[in-house]
Each structure stands twice: as structure tokens, then as C-alpha cells.
Short mmCIF file of C-alpha atoms and ligand atoms in Angstrom, two decimals:
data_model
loop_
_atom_site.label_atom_id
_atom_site.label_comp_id
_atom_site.label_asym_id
_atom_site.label_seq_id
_atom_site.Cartn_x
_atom_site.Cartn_y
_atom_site.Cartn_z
CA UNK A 1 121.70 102.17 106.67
CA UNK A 2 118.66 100.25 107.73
CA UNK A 3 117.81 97.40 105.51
CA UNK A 4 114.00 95.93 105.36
CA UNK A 5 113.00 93.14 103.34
CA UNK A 6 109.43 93.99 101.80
CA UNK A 7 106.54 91.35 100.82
CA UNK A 8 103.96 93.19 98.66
CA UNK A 9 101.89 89.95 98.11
CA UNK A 10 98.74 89.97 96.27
CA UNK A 11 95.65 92.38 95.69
CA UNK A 12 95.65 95.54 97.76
CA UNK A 13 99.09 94.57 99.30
CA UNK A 14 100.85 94.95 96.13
CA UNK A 15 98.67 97.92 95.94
CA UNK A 16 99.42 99.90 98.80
CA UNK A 17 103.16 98.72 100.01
CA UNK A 18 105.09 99.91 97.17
CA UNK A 19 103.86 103.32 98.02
CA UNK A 20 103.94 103.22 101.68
CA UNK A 21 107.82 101.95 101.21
CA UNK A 22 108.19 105.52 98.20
CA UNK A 23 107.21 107.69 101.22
CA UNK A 24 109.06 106.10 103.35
CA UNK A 25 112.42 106.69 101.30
CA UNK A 26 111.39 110.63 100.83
CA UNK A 27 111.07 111.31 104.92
CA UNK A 28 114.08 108.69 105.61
CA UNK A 29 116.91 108.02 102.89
CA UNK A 30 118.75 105.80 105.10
CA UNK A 31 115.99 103.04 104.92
CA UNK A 32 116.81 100.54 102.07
CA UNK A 33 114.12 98.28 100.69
CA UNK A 34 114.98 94.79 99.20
CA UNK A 35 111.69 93.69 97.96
CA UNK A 36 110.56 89.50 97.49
CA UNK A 37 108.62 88.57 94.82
CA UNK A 38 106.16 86.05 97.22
CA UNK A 39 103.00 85.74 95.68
CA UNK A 40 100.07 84.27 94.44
CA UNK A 41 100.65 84.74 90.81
CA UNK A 42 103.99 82.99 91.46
CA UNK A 43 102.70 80.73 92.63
CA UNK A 44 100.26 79.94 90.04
CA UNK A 45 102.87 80.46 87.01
CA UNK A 46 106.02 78.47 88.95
CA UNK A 47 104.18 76.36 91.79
CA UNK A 48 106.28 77.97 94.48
CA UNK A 49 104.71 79.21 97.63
CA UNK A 50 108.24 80.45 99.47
CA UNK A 51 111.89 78.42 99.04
CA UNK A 52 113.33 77.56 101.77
CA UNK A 53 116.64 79.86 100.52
CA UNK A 54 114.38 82.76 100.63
CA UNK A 55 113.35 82.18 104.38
CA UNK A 56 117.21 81.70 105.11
CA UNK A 57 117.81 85.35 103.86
CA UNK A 58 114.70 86.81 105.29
CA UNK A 59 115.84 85.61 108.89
CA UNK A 60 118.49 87.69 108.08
CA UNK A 61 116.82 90.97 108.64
CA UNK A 62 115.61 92.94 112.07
CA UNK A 63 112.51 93.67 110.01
CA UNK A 64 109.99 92.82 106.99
CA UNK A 65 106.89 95.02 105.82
CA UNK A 66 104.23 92.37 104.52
CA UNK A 67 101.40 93.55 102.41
CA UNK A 68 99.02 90.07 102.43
CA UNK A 69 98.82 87.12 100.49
CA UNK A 70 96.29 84.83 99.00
CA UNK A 71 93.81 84.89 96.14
CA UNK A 72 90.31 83.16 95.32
CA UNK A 73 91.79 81.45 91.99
CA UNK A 74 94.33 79.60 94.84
CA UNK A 75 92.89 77.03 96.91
CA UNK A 76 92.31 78.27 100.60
CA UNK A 77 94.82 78.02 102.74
CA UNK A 78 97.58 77.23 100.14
CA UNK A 79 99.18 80.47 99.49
CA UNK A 80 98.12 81.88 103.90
CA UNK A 81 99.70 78.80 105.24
CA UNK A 82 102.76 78.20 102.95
CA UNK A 83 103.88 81.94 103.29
CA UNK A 84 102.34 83.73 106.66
CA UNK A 85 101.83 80.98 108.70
CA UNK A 86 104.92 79.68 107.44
CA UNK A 87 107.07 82.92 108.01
CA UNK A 88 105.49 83.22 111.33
CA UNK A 89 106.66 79.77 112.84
CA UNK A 90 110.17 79.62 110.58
CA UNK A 91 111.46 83.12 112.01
CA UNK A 92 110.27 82.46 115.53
CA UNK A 93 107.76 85.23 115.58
CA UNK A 94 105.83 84.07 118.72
CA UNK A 95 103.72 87.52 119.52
CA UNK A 96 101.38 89.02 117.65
CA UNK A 97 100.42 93.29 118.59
CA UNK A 98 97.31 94.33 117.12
CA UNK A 99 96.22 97.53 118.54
CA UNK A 100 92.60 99.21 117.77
CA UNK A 101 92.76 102.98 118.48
CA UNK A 102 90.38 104.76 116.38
CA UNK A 103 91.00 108.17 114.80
CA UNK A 104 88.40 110.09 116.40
CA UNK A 105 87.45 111.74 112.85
CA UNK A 106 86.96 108.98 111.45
CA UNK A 107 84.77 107.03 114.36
CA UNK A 108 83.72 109.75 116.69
CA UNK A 109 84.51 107.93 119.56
CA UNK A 110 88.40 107.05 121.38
CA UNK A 111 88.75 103.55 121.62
CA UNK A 112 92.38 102.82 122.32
CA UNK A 113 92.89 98.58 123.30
CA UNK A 114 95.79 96.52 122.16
CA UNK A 115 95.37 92.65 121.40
CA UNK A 116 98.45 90.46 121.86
CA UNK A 117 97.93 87.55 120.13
CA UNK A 118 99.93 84.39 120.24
CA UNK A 119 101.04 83.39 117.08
CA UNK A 120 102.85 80.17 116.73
CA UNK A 121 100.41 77.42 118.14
CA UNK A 122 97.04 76.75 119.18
CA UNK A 123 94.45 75.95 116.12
CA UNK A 124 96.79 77.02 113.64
CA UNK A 125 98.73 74.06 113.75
CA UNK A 126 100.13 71.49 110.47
CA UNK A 127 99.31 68.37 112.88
CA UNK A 128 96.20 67.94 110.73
CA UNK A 129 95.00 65.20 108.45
CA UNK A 130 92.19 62.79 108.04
CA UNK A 131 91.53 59.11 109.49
CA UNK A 132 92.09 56.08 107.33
CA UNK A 133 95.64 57.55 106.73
CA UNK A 134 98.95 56.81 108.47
CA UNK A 135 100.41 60.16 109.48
CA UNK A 136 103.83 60.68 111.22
CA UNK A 137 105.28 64.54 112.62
CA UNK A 138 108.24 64.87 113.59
CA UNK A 139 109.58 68.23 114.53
CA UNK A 140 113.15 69.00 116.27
CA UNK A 141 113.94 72.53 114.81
CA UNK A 142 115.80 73.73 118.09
CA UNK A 143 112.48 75.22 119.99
CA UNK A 144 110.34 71.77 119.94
CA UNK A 145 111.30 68.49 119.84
CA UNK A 146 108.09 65.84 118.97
CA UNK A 147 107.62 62.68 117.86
CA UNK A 148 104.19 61.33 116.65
CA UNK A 149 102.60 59.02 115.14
CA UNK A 150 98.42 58.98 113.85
CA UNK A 151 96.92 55.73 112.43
CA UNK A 152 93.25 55.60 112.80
CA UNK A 153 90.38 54.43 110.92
CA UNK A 154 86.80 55.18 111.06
CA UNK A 155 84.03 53.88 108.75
CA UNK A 156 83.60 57.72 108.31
CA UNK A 157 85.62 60.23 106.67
CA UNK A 158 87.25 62.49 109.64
CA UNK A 159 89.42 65.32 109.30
CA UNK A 160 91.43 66.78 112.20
CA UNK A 161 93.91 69.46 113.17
CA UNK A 162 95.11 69.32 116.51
CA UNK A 163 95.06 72.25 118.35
CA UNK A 164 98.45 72.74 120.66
CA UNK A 165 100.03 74.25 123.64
CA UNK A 166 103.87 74.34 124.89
CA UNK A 167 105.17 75.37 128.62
CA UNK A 168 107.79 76.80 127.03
CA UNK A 169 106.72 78.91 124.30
CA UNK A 170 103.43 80.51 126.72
CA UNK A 171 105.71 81.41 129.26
CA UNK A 172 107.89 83.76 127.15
CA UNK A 173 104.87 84.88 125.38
CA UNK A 174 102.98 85.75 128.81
CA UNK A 175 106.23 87.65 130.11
CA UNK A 176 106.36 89.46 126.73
CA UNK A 177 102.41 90.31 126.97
CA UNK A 178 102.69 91.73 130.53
CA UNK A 179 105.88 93.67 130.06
CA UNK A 180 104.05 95.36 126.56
CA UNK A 181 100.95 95.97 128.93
CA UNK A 182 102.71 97.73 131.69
CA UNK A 183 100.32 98.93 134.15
CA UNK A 184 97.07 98.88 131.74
CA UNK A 185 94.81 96.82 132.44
CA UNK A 186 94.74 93.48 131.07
CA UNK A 187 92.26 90.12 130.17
CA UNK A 188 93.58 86.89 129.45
CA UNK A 189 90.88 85.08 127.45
CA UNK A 190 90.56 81.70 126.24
CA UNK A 191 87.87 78.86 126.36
CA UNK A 192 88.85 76.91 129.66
CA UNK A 193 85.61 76.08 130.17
CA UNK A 194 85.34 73.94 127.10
CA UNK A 195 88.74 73.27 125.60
CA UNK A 196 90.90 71.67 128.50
CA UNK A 197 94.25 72.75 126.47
CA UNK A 198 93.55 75.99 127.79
CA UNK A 199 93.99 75.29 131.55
CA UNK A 200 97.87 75.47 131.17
CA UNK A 201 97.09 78.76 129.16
CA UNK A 202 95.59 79.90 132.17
CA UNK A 203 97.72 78.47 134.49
CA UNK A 204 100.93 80.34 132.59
CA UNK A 205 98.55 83.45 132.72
CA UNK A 206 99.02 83.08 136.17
CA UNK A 207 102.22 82.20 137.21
CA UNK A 208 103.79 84.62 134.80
CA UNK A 209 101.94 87.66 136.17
CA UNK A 210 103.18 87.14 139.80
CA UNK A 211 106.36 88.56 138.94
CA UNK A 212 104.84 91.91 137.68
CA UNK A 213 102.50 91.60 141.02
CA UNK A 214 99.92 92.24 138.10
CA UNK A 215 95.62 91.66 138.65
CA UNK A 216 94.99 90.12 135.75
CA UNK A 217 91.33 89.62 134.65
CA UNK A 218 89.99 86.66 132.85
CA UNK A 219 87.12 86.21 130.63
CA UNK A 220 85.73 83.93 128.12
CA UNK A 221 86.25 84.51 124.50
CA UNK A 222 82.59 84.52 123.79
CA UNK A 223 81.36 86.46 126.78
CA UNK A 224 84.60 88.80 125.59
CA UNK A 225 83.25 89.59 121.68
CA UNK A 226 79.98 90.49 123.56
CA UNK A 227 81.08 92.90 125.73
CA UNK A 228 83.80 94.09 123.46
CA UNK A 229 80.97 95.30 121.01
CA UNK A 230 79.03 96.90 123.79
CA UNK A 231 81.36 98.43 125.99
CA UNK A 232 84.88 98.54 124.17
CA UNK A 233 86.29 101.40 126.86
CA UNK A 234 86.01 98.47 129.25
CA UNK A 235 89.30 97.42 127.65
CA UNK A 236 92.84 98.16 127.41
CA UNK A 237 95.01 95.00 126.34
CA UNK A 238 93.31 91.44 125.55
CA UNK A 239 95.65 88.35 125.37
CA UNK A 240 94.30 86.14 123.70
CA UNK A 241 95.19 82.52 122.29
CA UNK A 242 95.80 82.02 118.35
CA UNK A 243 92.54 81.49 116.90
CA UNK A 244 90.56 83.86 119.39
CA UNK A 245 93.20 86.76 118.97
CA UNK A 246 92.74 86.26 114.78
CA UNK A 247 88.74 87.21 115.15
CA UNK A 248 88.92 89.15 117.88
CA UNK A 249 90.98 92.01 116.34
CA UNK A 250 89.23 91.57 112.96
CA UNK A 251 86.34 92.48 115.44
CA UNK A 252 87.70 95.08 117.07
CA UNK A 253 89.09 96.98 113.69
CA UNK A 254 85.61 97.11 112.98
CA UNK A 255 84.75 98.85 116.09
CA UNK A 256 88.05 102.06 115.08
CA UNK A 257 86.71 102.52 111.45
CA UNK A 258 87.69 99.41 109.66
CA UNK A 259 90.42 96.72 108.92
CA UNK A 260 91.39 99.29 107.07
CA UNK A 261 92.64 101.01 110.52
CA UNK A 262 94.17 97.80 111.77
CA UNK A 263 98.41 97.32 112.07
CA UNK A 264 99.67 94.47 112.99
CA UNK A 265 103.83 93.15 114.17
CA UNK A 266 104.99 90.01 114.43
CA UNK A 267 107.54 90.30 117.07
CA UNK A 268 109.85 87.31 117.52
CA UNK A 269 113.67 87.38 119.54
CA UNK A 270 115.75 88.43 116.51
CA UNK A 271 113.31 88.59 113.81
CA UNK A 272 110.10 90.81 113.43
CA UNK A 273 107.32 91.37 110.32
CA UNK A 274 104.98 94.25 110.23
CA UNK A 275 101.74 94.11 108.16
CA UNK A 276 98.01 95.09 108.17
CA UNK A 277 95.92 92.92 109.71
CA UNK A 278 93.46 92.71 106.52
CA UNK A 279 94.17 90.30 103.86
CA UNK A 280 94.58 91.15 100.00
CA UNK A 281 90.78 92.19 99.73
CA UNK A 282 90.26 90.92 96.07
CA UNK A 283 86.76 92.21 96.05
CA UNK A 284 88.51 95.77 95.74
CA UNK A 285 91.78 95.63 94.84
CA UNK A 286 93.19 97.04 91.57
CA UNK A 287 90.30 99.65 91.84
CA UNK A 288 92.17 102.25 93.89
CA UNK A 289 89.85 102.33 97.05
CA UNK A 290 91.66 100.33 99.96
CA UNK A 291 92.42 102.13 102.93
CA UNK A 292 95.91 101.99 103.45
CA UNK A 293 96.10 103.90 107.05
CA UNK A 294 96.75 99.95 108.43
CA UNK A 295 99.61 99.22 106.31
CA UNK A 296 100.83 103.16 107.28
CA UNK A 297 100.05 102.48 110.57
CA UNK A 298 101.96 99.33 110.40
CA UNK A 299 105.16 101.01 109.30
CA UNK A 300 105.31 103.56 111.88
CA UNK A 301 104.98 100.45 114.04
CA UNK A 302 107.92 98.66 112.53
CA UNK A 303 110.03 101.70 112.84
CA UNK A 304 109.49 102.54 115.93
CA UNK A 305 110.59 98.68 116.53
CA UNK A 306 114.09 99.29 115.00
CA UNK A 307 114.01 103.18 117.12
CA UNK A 308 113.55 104.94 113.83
CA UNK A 309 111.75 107.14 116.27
CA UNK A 310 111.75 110.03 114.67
CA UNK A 311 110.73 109.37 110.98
CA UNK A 312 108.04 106.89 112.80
CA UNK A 313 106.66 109.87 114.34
CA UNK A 314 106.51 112.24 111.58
CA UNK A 315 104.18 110.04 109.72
CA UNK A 316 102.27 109.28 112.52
CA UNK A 317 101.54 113.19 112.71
CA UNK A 318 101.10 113.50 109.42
CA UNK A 319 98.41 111.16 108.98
CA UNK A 320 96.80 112.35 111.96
CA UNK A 321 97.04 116.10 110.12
CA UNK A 322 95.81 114.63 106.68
CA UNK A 323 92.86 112.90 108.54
CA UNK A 324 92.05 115.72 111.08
CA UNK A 325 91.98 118.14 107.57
CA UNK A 326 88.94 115.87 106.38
CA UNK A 327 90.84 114.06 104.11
CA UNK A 328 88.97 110.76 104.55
CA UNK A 329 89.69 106.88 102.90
CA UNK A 330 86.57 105.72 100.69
CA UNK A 331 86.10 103.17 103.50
CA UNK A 332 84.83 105.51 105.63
CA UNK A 333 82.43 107.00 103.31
CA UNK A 334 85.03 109.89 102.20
CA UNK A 335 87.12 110.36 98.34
CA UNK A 336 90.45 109.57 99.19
CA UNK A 337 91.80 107.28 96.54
CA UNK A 338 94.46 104.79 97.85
CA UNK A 339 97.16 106.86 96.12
CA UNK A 340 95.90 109.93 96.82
CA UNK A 341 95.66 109.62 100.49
CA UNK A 342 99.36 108.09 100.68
CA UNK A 343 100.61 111.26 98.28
CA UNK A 344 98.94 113.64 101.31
CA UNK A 345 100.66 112.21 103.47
CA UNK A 346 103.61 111.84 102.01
CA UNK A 347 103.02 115.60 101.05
CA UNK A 348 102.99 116.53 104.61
CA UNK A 349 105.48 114.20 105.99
CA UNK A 350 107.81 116.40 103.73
CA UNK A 351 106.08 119.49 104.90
CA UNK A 352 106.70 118.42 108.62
CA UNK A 353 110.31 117.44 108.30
CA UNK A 354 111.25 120.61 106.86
CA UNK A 355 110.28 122.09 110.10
CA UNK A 356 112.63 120.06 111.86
P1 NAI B 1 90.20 90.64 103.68
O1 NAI B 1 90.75 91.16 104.95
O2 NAI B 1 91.10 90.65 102.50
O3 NAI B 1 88.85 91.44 103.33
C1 NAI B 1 87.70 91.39 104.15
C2 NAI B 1 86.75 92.54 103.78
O4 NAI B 1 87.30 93.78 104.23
C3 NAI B 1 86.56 92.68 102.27
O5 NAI B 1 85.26 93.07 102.02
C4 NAI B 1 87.53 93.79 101.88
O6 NAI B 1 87.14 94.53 100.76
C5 NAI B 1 87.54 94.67 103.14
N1 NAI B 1 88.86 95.27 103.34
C6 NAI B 1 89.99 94.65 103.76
N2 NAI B 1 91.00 95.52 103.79
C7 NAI B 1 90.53 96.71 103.39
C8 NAI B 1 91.13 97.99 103.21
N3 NAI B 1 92.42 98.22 103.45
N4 NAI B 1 90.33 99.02 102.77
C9 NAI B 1 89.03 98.81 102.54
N5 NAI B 1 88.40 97.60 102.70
C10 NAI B 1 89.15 96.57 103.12
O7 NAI B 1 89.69 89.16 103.97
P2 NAI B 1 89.15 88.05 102.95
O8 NAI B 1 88.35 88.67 101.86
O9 NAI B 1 88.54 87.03 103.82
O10 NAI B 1 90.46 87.41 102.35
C11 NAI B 1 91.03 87.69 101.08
C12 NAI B 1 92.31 86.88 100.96
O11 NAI B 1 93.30 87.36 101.87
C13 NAI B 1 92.11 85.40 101.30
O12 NAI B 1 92.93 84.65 100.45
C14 NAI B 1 92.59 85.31 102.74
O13 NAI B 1 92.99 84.04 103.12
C15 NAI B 1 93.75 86.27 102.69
N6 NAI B 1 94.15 86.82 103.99
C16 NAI B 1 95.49 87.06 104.16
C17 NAI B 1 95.95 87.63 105.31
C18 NAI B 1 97.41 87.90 105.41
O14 NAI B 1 98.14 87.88 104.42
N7 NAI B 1 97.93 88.21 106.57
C19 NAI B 1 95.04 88.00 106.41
C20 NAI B 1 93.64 87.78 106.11
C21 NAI B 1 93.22 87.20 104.94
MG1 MG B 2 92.73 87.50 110.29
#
């Protein structure tokens, strides 16, 4: 038995997931779902973002499948950093694959390039707050070990978030990167010519490639989304620091159909979460029009993570089949409901498997 935990979350998550996880069960009746409740409506009927029991438990599995969470009637940032941020840092889950390969039915062109995000520091960091209050962090949980202290006042209000990079959590990232890269080519990018954090991000870059007697090509973030729009082929896999990697493959999605196109895992030692790299779209949700190839595309992902290799590719097949036939998502201009396009492929998953 294989046993995933499933976060539906809010708006097009709790949309699209449940379903994803139904045809899942049909092709593959040895995968068991446990599903958590984590949400924003939760969260605005019992003030609970995620308990502290429930992140115990979901360390407990190889896998999760996470829809996406937040809503407009929560205050930003609330609901994003007190359950995926969170989850991200508590189960270790220090690299982030975002690949942008385009279904050439859907785009016309073949754009196939991987981002590998970092995920744990950087910009998206809790040593934040404002001067003119007395702010102490103190962190030991067995990866870092800080002490600090922040007591400054200004005649102005200032807020601040301190950006952060460790030695020790870059290197095993970098070897991670290179050995998912192989021998494609890769860029490293970052902003080392304006944020001096990022010379040891380069420097790792460096040192960790010797090994894999890897060229490794760098570029600036900036100069990177430019070229990335206007010559995309130019790429294969990007590495890119926290922030950066988060708009970049936003970016790129839009350059293989979509964020509707976009999978995402969260790959830590022990732990790992799969989810589309949108968010809960509440502009469409409930309406039956989100595209839910990324959250399909993010579950062949996860299986082929815990070598479910052979479910994993008779959905990824399938939804090549069900796209090649001209059944197309209303994102991309075509009449394929949400349900509808998940039933087709579910339809010829079964098809497929009967083969077999
Ligand atoms: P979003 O990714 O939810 O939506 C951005 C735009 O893309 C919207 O116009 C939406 O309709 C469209 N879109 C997204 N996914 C689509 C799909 N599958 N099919 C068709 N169209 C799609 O980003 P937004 O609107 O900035 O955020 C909404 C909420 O989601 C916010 O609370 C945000 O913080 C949260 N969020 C959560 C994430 C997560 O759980 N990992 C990631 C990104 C945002
Ligand atoms: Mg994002």
C-alpha cells in the first residue's frame, strides 16, 4: 500500500485535487489517500492555520499532493506563510523542481527547461519586523542554530525582512541541482551584482560543480527573464535562488500554455510535497474552468518520486492522448470543463491500462 497525505486547500485546489486523487485510485488501487482539512475557511471559522500535531503526522509520509491555499477575505500572507511556507521549512523540503515543457498542441512550439528553485531561505524568511520594536529569533531545530537580537529605532516607520543564506543548506541544494541536471545544460542565476548575499550563492555554485567537472553558466536574474521570453530554447535547467525561482517559473508557465501547465515538488531528504505551481485562483474557482493539467502533471511527478512508475506513466500518456485528440482546457481557448477534462483522462487511463 502506498499512503499519501492530500491538502486540497482553497479555490481551484479543492476543486481539482479531489478528482485528480478519484483517478488516481481507478488506474492504481494500492494508493491510499488520507486527506487534511488545511484551509482557509478553517481558518476563518476556528483561527487555525496548521497545528503543530498535524505537521508531526504529515512528516510521517514519503509524499503529500497539495492543491493551494489562501483567499482574498484572509489577510495576505496569513494562510501562504502559516501553511506552505510553513510545510516547506518544518519537513525540510529544501528543493523546489518546476519544469516548463509545453504540450506542443497546446503552444505550438517545444519548450522543455526545468527550474530548481531553492526553497527554504533567501527573501522568504520570518526574520522580519519593523524598527521601534525589540525583536529576538532564536532558532535551533537540528539544521540551524541562531541567536539574534533587533532593537532599532528610527524617527520613521521601517519594516524589514532579512533575506538569508547558509553554507550548509546551498551546498546540498547545489549537489542536488547538478545531479537532477545531469549533463543539460545549466544557469545559476542570482543578483551578485547588487545583493552581496549572493556571492556565497555563487561561490557554492562553484565549488559544488567541480565534482561533476560541470560548465556551469551564470546570468543575472533580470538579464535572465529577458532572454527567457525571447529565446526560451536557449535553456535547459535554471537554478535559481528563492525569490527569483518563485517569478521566474510563474514566467516561464506562461511561456508552455499557462500556470495551468505548471507542476511543481518539493523534494526534501525524507519528506516530499507535490503541487501546482498556481495558487487557488479565486477569480475562477467554483466555476468549473481551471486547468488542472498542473496539478495532473504534478501527480505523475510525485509518483514517479515514490517509483510508481508505471501508473505515473499511464497518465502521463493519457493526457498527452486526451490533449493530442483536441481535447483542450478553457485556458487555452478550448471547452474542456475542469471535470470534464480529468473524466477523459481518467477515461483513457482506464482504456490504456487495459492494454497492459
Ligand atoms: P493564482 O496562481 O491563484 O492566479 C493567477 C492567475 O492565473 C489568475 O488570473 C488565475 O485565474 C489564473 N490561473 C491560475 N491557475 C489557473 C488554472 N489552473 N487554470 C486557469 N487559470 C489559472 O495567483 P493569485 O491570484 O496571485 O493568488 C490567489 C491566492 O493563491 C493568493 O492567496 C495567493 O497568495 C495564493 N497562492 C498560493 C500558492 C500556493 O498555495 N502554493 C501559490 C501562489 C499563490
Ligand atoms: Mg508563485
Amino acid at each position: 500500500m502506498v499512503d499519501i497525505a492530500v491538502i486540497p486547500g482553497d479555490g481551484i485546489g479543492k476543486e481539482i485535487i479531489p478528482k485528480v486523487c478519484e483517478m488516481l485510485s481507478t488506474i492504481d488501487s494500492s494508493i491510499d489517500f488520507t486527506y487534511y482539512g488545511i484551509s482557509s475557511e478553517r481558518y476563518l471559522n476556528k483561527g487555525i492555520t496548521i497545528t503543530d500535531e498535524e505537521i508531526e503526522d504529515l512528516k510521517s509520509y514519503k509524499s503529500i499532493l497539495f492543491g493551494a491555499i489562501g483567499d482574498f477575505s484572509v489577510k495576505p500572507g496569513v494562510m501562504e506563510q502559516g501553511v506552505i511556507l510553513k510545510l516547506r521549512k518544518e519537513l525540510d523540503l529544501y528543493m523546489n523542481i518546476r519544469p516548463a515543457i509545453s504540450f506542443k498542441a497546446i503552444t505550438g512550439n517545444n519548450i522543455n527547461m526545468t527550474i530548481l528553485r531553492e526553497n527554504k531561505e533567501d527573501f522568504y524568511s520570518d526574520i522580519s519586523g519593523n524598527f521601534n520594536e525589540h525583536k529576538t529569533f532564536n532558532k535551533n531545530d537540528g539544521f540551524y542554530n541562531y541567536n539574534g537580537d533587533i532593537n532599532i529605532e528610527s524617527d520613521d516607520q521601517i519594516y524589514y525582512t532579512m533575506g538569508f543564506l547558509s553554507r550548509k543548506n546551498l551546498k546540498r541544494f547545489f549537489r542536488s541541482a547538478y545531479k537532477i541536471a545531469g549533463s543539460e545544460n545549466i544557469t545559476v542565476t542570482d543578483k551578485a551584482n547588487a545583493v552581496p548575499m549572493y556571492s556565497l550563492w555563487r561561490e557554492i555554485a562553484m565549488e559544488e560543480a567541480e565534482p561533476f567537472k560541470r560548465e556551469i553558466a551564470f546570468e543575472y536574474a533580470d538579464s535572465l527573464a529577458y532572454n527567457m521570453v525571447r529565446n526560451p530554447k536557449k535553456y535547459s535547467y535554471v537554478i535559481a535562488p528563492n525569490l527569483y525561482g518563485d517569478i521566474l517559473s510563474d514566467m516561464a508557465s506562461s511561456l508552455t500554455g499557462g500556470l495551468g501547465y505548471a507542476p511543481s515538488g518539493n523534494i526534501g531528504d525524507k519528506s516530499s510535497m507535490f503541487e501546482p505551481v498556481h495558487g487557488s485562483a479565486p477569480d475562477i474557482a467554483g466555476k468549473n474552468i481551471a486547468n488542472p493539467v498542473a496539478s495532473i502533471l504534478s501527480s505523475i511527478m510525485m509518483l514517479k518520486h515514490i517509483n510508481q512508475t508505471e501508473t505515473a506513466s499511464i497518465i502521463e500518456k493519457s493526457l498527452e492522448n486526451v490533449i493530442g485528440e483536441g481535447i483542450i482546457p478553457v485556458e487555452s481557448g478550448g471547452h474542456a470543463g475542469t471535470h470534464e477534462f480529468i473524466e477523459k483522462v481518467k477515461n483513457q487511463c482506464s482504456l490504456l491500462k487495459n492494454e497492459i
